[in-house]
XYZ file of C-alpha atoms in Angstrom:
497
model
C -22.911 7.286 -11.399
C -20.488 10.117 -12.204
C -16.881 9.121 -13.151
C -15.843 11.454 -10.504
C -16.299 8.457 -8.204
C -13.354 6.958 -9.922
C -10.872 9.685 -8.889
C -9.690 7.656 -6.017
C -6.564 7.451 -4.037
C -6.216 3.725 -3.160
C -6.953 4.209 0.473
C -5.976 0.635 1.434
C -2.480 2.289 1.601
C -3.540 4.448 4.372
C -4.765 1.563 6.256
C -1.549 -0.341 5.536
C 0.431 2.641 6.755
C -1.560 2.984 9.999
C -1.510 -0.642 10.839
C 1.550 -1.705 8.875
C 4.076 0.797 10.060
C 2.470 1.532 13.382
C 1.506 -2.051 14.318
C 1.465 -5.297 12.540
C 4.827 -5.548 10.742
C 7.643 -7.587 11.903
C 11.277 -6.318 12.048
C 14.596 -8.092 11.782
C 17.336 -5.807 12.922
C 20.920 -5.478 13.752
C 22.791 -2.649 15.571
C 24.862 -0.627 13.202
C 28.174 0.903 14.194
C 31.917 0.413 12.995
C 32.566 -3.315 13.218
C 28.851 -4.199 12.788
C 27.226 -6.376 15.359
C 25.271 -9.357 14.010
C 21.522 -9.747 14.489
C 21.926 -12.568 16.986
C 23.682 -10.089 19.426
C 20.479 -8.221 19.938
C 18.679 -11.367 21.275
C 20.225 -11.229 24.796
C 18.656 -7.727 24.873
C 15.257 -8.955 23.818
C 15.255 -11.639 26.543
C 16.481 -9.176 29.266
C 14.229 -6.307 28.510
C 10.463 -6.854 29.089
C 8.030 -5.319 26.724
C 5.602 -2.606 27.926
C 2.697 -4.575 29.598
C -0.590 -2.707 29.490
C -2.814 -0.650 27.081
C -2.078 2.524 25.066
C -4.502 4.507 23.101
C -3.720 7.032 20.300
C -5.779 9.537 18.442
C -5.290 9.497 14.657
C -5.104 12.835 12.865
C -4.939 13.892 9.260
C -3.861 17.651 8.722
C -5.080 18.507 12.129
C -8.453 16.753 11.871
C -9.174 13.819 13.925
C -10.108 10.767 11.695
C -9.882 7.816 14.103
C -8.023 6.237 16.746
C -5.685 3.203 17.555
C -5.382 0.779 20.424
C -2.412 -1.232 21.528
C -2.357 -3.801 24.266
C 0.336 -6.155 25.490
C -0.353 -8.987 27.879
C 1.477 -12.015 29.219
C 0.423 -15.230 27.443
C 2.028 -18.385 28.821
C 5.700 -18.061 28.416
C 5.517 -15.246 26.005
C 3.227 -12.336 25.276
C 0.157 -11.471 23.228
C -0.006 -8.105 21.394
C -3.344 -6.831 20.182
C -3.770 -3.696 17.956
C -6.814 -2.053 16.502
C -7.435 1.016 14.504
C -10.637 2.660 13.473
C -10.822 5.384 10.707
C -13.878 7.368 9.596
C -13.373 8.657 6.185
C -15.385 10.631 3.650
C -14.525 10.211 -0.058
C -16.487 12.341 -2.534
C -19.476 12.331 -0.138
C -19.351 8.645 0.778
C -18.746 8.030 4.340
C -16.921 4.794 5.301
C -15.751 3.300 8.569
C -12.558 1.223 8.166
C -11.346 -1.164 10.892
C -8.018 -2.939 10.991
C -7.138 -5.432 13.613
C -4.158 -7.638 14.502
C -3.139 -10.033 17.212
C 0.384 -11.291 17.516
C 1.881 -13.991 19.768
C 5.525 -13.814 20.659
C 7.728 -15.921 22.814
C 9.634 -14.814 25.929
C 12.341 -13.731 23.600
C 9.873 -11.388 21.775
C 10.134 -13.448 18.585
C 7.067 -14.090 16.406
C 5.075 -17.331 16.901
C 1.908 -16.549 15.027
C -0.452 -13.780 13.987
C -3.811 -12.865 12.673
C -4.773 -9.699 10.782
C -7.887 -8.248 9.250
C -9.234 -5.185 7.417
C -12.887 -4.511 7.328
C -14.843 -1.805 5.424
C -18.505 -1.665 4.155
C -17.817 -3.636 0.986
C -14.387 -5.156 1.385
C -13.129 -7.615 3.927
C -9.796 -9.433 4.168
C -8.173 -11.471 6.826
C -4.856 -13.334 7.156
C -3.326 -15.693 9.711
C 0.217 -16.861 9.955
C 2.369 -19.210 12.116
C 6.128 -19.774 12.114
C 6.978 -23.386 11.511
C 10.832 -23.922 11.505
C 12.288 -21.782 8.763
C 8.892 -21.104 7.062
C 6.098 -18.801 7.746
C 2.735 -20.493 6.798
C 0.154 -17.839 5.884
C -3.617 -18.321 5.153
C -5.180 -15.414 3.281
C -8.970 -15.331 3.422
C -10.950 -13.150 0.877
C -14.435 -13.504 -0.644
C -14.824 -16.638 1.343
C -11.974 -18.346 -0.203
C -8.742 -19.295 1.461
C -5.283 -19.359 -0.190
C -2.365 -20.912 1.706
C 1.114 -19.551 1.186
C 4.472 -20.749 2.577
C 7.111 -17.962 2.869
C 10.791 -17.976 4.040
C 10.857 -16.653 7.653
C 13.612 -14.639 9.181
C 13.827 -14.191 13.021
C 11.739 -10.995 13.751
C 10.993 -8.505 16.324
C 8.240 -5.852 16.425
C 8.752 -2.238 15.931
C 7.871 -1.473 19.492
C 10.758 -3.731 20.528
C 13.097 -1.647 18.345
C 12.133 1.521 20.072
C 12.432 0.004 23.506
C 15.847 -1.152 22.555
C 16.972 2.409 21.473
C 15.608 3.793 24.644
C 17.225 1.300 26.937
C 20.580 1.409 25.133
C 20.559 5.243 25.504
C 21.870 5.641 21.934
C 23.093 9.215 21.370
C 21.890 11.530 18.514
C 23.319 10.583 15.168
C 23.300 6.886 15.950
C 21.407 4.575 13.508
C 19.787 1.143 13.635
C 19.140 -0.744 10.425
C 16.114 -2.808 9.997
C 14.381 -5.183 7.573
C 10.585 -4.843 7.737
C 8.250 -7.676 6.761
C 4.714 -6.934 5.680
C 2.490 -10.181 5.837
C -0.034 -8.805 3.418
C 2.377 -8.063 0.593
C 4.630 -10.793 1.709
C 7.712 -8.664 1.128
C 10.841 -7.396 3.092
C 11.924 -3.821 2.856
C 15.036 -2.097 4.166
C 14.636 0.673 6.682
C 16.875 2.840 8.869
C 15.989 4.454 12.231
C 18.095 7.373 13.274
C 18.261 8.890 16.787
C 17.780 12.630 16.082
C 17.776 14.544 19.461
C 16.148 14.956 22.788
C 13.032 17.209 22.838
C 10.397 18.376 25.188
C 6.983 18.017 23.512
C 3.464 19.071 24.614
C 0.536 16.696 24.543
C -2.961 17.921 25.897
C -1.246 20.810 27.735
C 1.320 18.533 29.339
C 4.979 18.562 28.675
C 6.806 15.290 28.101
C 10.687 14.606 27.701
C 11.006 12.690 24.518
C 13.501 11.249 22.179
C 12.984 12.022 18.401
C 13.552 9.107 16.058
C 13.513 9.378 12.240
C 12.732 6.358 10.062
C 13.312 6.044 6.337
C 11.069 3.492 4.899
C 10.770 3.122 1.078
C 11.517 6.805 0.724
C 8.916 7.819 3.228
C 10.286 9.786 6.287
C 8.453 8.938 9.509
C 9.098 10.531 12.854
C 8.391 9.203 16.255
C 8.723 10.734 19.773
C 9.387 8.082 22.450
C 9.708 8.319 26.313
C 12.599 6.922 28.313
C 10.963 3.517 28.288
C 10.474 3.359 24.546
C 6.751 4.050 24.669
C 5.514 6.114 21.740
C 4.184 9.532 22.707
C 3.562 10.852 18.968
C 4.231 9.867 15.420
C 3.971 11.819 12.209
C 4.480 11.193 8.422
C 4.749 13.555 5.533
C 1.456 12.438 4.157
C -0.185 14.635 6.924
C -1.085 11.773 9.309
C -0.219 11.968 12.878
C -0.803 9.674 15.920
C -0.859 11.291 19.355
C -1.020 9.443 22.751
C -4.414 9.921 24.416
C -6.568 8.381 27.246
C -9.034 5.782 26.236
C -11.995 8.260 26.583
C -10.151 10.921 24.586
C -9.172 8.560 21.820
C -12.541 7.673 20.834
C -14.147 11.143 20.978
C -14.318 14.001 18.543
C -13.671 12.014 15.414
C -14.345 14.238 12.420
C -17.306 12.741 10.474
C -17.061 14.740 7.377
C -13.355 14.956 6.698
C -12.738 14.684 2.937
C -9.535 12.628 2.375
C -9.480 13.262 -1.305
C -9.320 17.018 -1.071
C -6.757 16.634 1.767
C -4.290 14.900 -0.587
C -5.030 16.636 -3.871
C -2.029 16.812 -6.152
C -0.607 20.269 -6.724
C -1.032 20.891 -10.398
C -0.080 24.068 -12.329
C -1.496 24.556 -15.721
C -4.232 23.136 -17.995
C -4.436 20.093 -20.406
C -7.112 20.817 -23.142
C -8.599 17.856 -24.904
C -6.826 15.475 -22.551
C -8.503 12.377 -23.846
C -7.743 13.161 -27.528
C -4.025 14.014 -27.125
C -1.548 11.704 -28.772
C 1.214 12.872 -26.467
C 1.654 14.850 -23.420
C 4.778 16.582 -21.799
C 4.856 17.345 -17.957
C 7.261 18.364 -15.377
C 7.243 16.412 -12.103
C 8.776 18.038 -9.073
C 9.338 17.924 -5.326
C 9.788 14.198 -5.152
C 12.772 11.801 -5.887
C 12.011 10.384 -9.299
C 14.855 7.948 -8.808
C 12.604 6.013 -6.457
C 10.232 5.217 -9.418
C 12.102 3.463 -12.162
C 8.847 2.577 -13.840
C 8.576 6.259 -15.094
C 11.023 5.379 -17.686
C 9.377 2.271 -19.030
C 6.713 1.609 -21.630
C 5.160 4.571 -23.388
C 6.920 6.880 -20.928
C 10.239 8.733 -21.339
C 11.814 10.588 -18.567
C 14.660 13.059 -18.788
C 15.621 14.920 -15.651
C 12.170 16.041 -14.291
C 10.658 16.164 -17.695
C 8.204 13.351 -18.454
C 6.780 12.646 -22.078
C 3.988 10.216 -22.484
C 3.165 8.816 -26.056
C -0.278 7.322 -26.469
C -0.313 3.987 -28.199
C -1.779 3.825 -31.820
C -4.278 0.971 -31.547
C -4.141 0.380 -35.223
C -0.388 -0.370 -35.311
C -0.336 -2.974 -32.506
C 0.350 -6.687 -33.351
C -2.667 -8.991 -33.402
C -1.812 -12.276 -31.741
C -4.141 -15.229 -32.249
C -6.616 -15.833 -29.472
C -7.123 -17.992 -27.610
C -3.551 -19.345 -27.731
C -3.283 -22.951 -29.075
C -0.688 -23.696 -26.420
C 0.108 -22.147 -23.089
C 2.866 -19.654 -23.556
C 5.988 -19.641 -21.422
C 7.624 -16.362 -20.904
C 11.384 -15.966 -20.563
C 11.211 -12.303 -19.275
C 10.447 -11.939 -15.504
C 8.046 -8.996 -16.062
C 5.895 -11.124 -18.339
C 5.933 -14.073 -15.932
C 4.915 -11.807 -12.995
C 2.158 -10.306 -15.198
C 0.785 -13.705 -16.096
C 0.658 -15.507 -12.762
C -1.962 -15.897 -10.190
C -1.480 -14.188 -6.758
C -3.305 -14.083 -3.377
C -5.492 -11.143 -4.584
C -5.494 -11.574 -8.379
C -6.882 -15.082 -8.318
C -6.696 -15.756 -12.032
C -6.505 -19.477 -11.396
C -9.911 -19.599 -9.494
C -12.513 -21.513 -11.419
C -15.081 -18.621 -11.173
C -12.562 -16.064 -12.569
C -11.572 -18.512 -15.369
C -15.236 -19.218 -16.321
C -16.219 -15.636 -16.411
C -13.122 -14.615 -18.592
C -13.745 -17.398 -21.000
C -17.351 -16.377 -21.228
C -16.526 -12.697 -21.963
C -13.933 -13.544 -24.666
C -15.737 -16.434 -26.296
C -16.238 -14.652 -29.691
C -12.804 -12.750 -29.566
C -10.697 -13.524 -32.678
C -7.405 -12.006 -31.469
C -5.827 -10.717 -28.300
C -6.726 -7.075 -28.921
C -10.357 -8.109 -29.350
C -10.243 -10.128 -26.057
C -8.693 -7.197 -24.098
C -11.432 -4.811 -25.544
C -14.088 -7.276 -24.524
C -12.742 -7.690 -20.931
C -12.418 -3.937 -20.533
C -15.869 -3.320 -21.677
C -17.463 -5.901 -19.486
C -15.550 -4.711 -16.418
C -16.472 -1.174 -17.039
C -20.185 -1.893 -17.685
C -20.672 -4.412 -14.872
C -19.042 -2.966 -11.801
C -20.861 -0.215 -9.909
C -18.632 2.776 -9.482
C -18.270 3.148 -5.683
C -15.456 4.172 -3.439
C -14.174 1.098 -1.563
C -11.648 1.416 1.350
C -9.876 -1.813 1.767
C -7.560 -4.238 -0.030
C -8.900 -5.211 -3.459
C -9.547 -8.840 -4.300
C -10.425 -9.986 -7.810
C -12.702 -12.801 -6.501
C -14.547 -10.547 -4.077
C -14.913 -7.892 -6.742
C -16.397 -10.441 -9.133
C -18.832 -11.563 -6.437
C -19.929 -8.101 -5.273
C -19.513 -6.225 -8.617
C -18.677 -2.904 -6.913
C -15.491 -0.955 -6.458
C -13.241 1.973 -7.347
C -10.335 1.996 -9.790
C -8.399 -0.482 -7.692
C -11.145 -3.081 -7.816
C -11.619 -2.460 -11.529
C -7.817 -2.875 -12.180
C -7.429 -5.982 -9.890
C -10.385 -7.817 -11.507
C -9.306 -6.981 -15.012
C -5.908 -8.285 -14.345
C -7.318 -11.460 -13.088
C -9.663 -11.977 -16.093
C -6.887 -11.231 -18.415
C -4.418 -13.636 -16.868
C -7.190 -16.204 -16.698
C -7.210 -16.482 -20.544
C -3.582 -16.277 -21.035
C -2.936 -12.401 -21.392
C -0.243 -10.996 -19.112
C -1.634 -7.973 -17.389
C 0.103 -5.447 -15.040
C -1.669 -3.354 -12.469
C -0.378 0.162 -13.138
C -0.725 2.751 -10.309
C 0.029 6.525 -10.325
C -1.708 9.658 -11.309
C -4.349 10.511 -13.944
C -5.916 13.825 -15.057
C -9.680 14.805 -14.776
C -11.459 18.052 -14.938
C -8.389 20.281 -14.065
C -6.438 18.233 -11.709
C -4.479 15.066 -11.167
C -5.797 12.242 -8.791
C -4.371 8.938 -7.570
C -5.591 6.172 -9.987
C -5.061 2.516 -10.939
C -5.449 0.943 -14.333
C -3.770 -1.871 -16.356
C -1.265 -2.577 -19.110
C -1.565 -5.785 -21.268
C 1.021 -7.460 -23.301
C 0.103 -7.636 -26.955
C 3.186 -9.173 -28.476
C 6.439 -8.141 -30.159
C 7.555 -6.460 -26.888
C 4.622 -4.110 -26.749
C 2.164 -3.186 -23.980
C -1.362 -1.687 -24.310
C -2.680 0.589 -21.451
C -6.226 -0.152 -20.399
C -8.387 1.891 -18.052
C -11.467 -0.158 -17.390
C -12.705 2.295 -14.832
C -13.014 5.156 -17.265
C -13.647 3.024 -20.292
C -10.448 3.981 -22.133
C -8.616 1.770 -24.542
C -5.859 2.749 -24.788
C -5.679 4.989 -21.579
C -5.282 8.702 -22.414
C -1.924 10.216 -22.332
C -2.357 11.867 -18.926
C -2.101 8.471 -17.086
C 1.277 8.604 -15.324
C 2.584 5.270 -14.236
C 4.779 5.515 -11.125
C 4.716 1.762 -10.167
C 3.668 -1.519 -11.712
C 2.591 -4.626 -9.504
C 0.842 -5.325 -6.268
C 0.809 -4.082 -2.769
C 4.429 -4.369 -2.251
C 5.145 -1.952 -5.147
C 2.068 0.216 -4.671
C 3.275 1.107 -1.131
C 5.932 3.329 -2.732
C 3.169 5.767 -3.799
C 2.708 6.858 -0.151
C 5.889 9.162 -0.564
C 4.040 11.171 -3.257
C 1.196 12.307 -0.903
C 1.207 15.998 -0.121
C 4.576 16.129 -1.825
C 4.479 15.738 -5.577
C 3.892 18.769 -7.814
C 3.028 18.638 -11.599
C 3.436 21.325 -14.302
C 2.039 21.302 -17.753
C 4.693 21.953 -20.400
């Protein structure tokens, strides 16, 4: 199958945006003004103000084309409330059509505080679900992927839902210019991120030929600027992000109709590139200019084989012959002092390097390897040859990928990281942009620690070791880090120097 199939934007991020930002994320907030009120002072409002009871439907659009819909329902449940959200997206990626469904159900108490939740993402070849329950000061989460459950215990901070924040702003009648600071928790990446919601102005907007009085809110989340228009009760009428995605309030019958069957998401988000890069795979170095995005938001651009000065980026391809050759397998388990090495060596909920199936397969692949470089080469070759190159919309799991042996660059990179870590090789998942046939596309690959402070780039999807110099690392790490790439969509511009 053509390597074109590997030119993939990790579209799990689109699903995370649609559901994460517009649904199943929890928010801890405090009202910000001179003198600073504490978080607890908002809880009397949360008790007094009742949430919207009923059903809301929204059409989901990308650059004016309808790609799906979302459904939101809030009902009384005992002394509290039950909030259900579902989104359906129909995507076309290089000719492959996929239906992606995300679902969440959240239970809150009468004070609108989280009690428990369940969440799932389903696509043709990738499925993941998570459940969570607040127990005292801890949030117990069970992540289910590839038929395997992993239990996690996280510190929990009292939280409200985004819809509660908007209802608060509406009921408090905050004037333009006022701000509310928030801390958003994403249960999938298990991370907190700061966010600020600003009241911009009152506007009259038109939806389906009807005019509505609305309050425009602007939210800054990890460098991504989201805009939402709410009515006087805090109900969302429209939402828009710079990625080109927009949600619009519709009736139930309208929301599920007229969904574009052949909308190509890859072409819709193609990176603006000016210039040519001849013999890209053979180049020892490359200089590029990156524009129209805040490069300060991506400190990883300055690390490893990359050197950034202003908006000029230089990438120096590794010389394989000059890399250190550590013994393999290690006679004793290495303990790393640096945080970056410890993070690149540990098992996670989606990089299950401690699972017996992953360990067994990694040991089998590297059985005849005499040093670490040879082991890395063997692992990369095996992943490249044994995974069917097919676009997958979902959240990549190493164990599920090993079982199904199918996936795009995200699945290749996730499985490679798990196999490498399973045999004692620290491996990052690197995400960013890479060049193929005249343009840059969103891509994921790996970096392996080879000793003496040096890392080696590995692209198991394209079969490159080291990865060619057109691979631009914007972030290293899991979902909590990869989410930052959203701010590049339809914004970043690259010029060849």
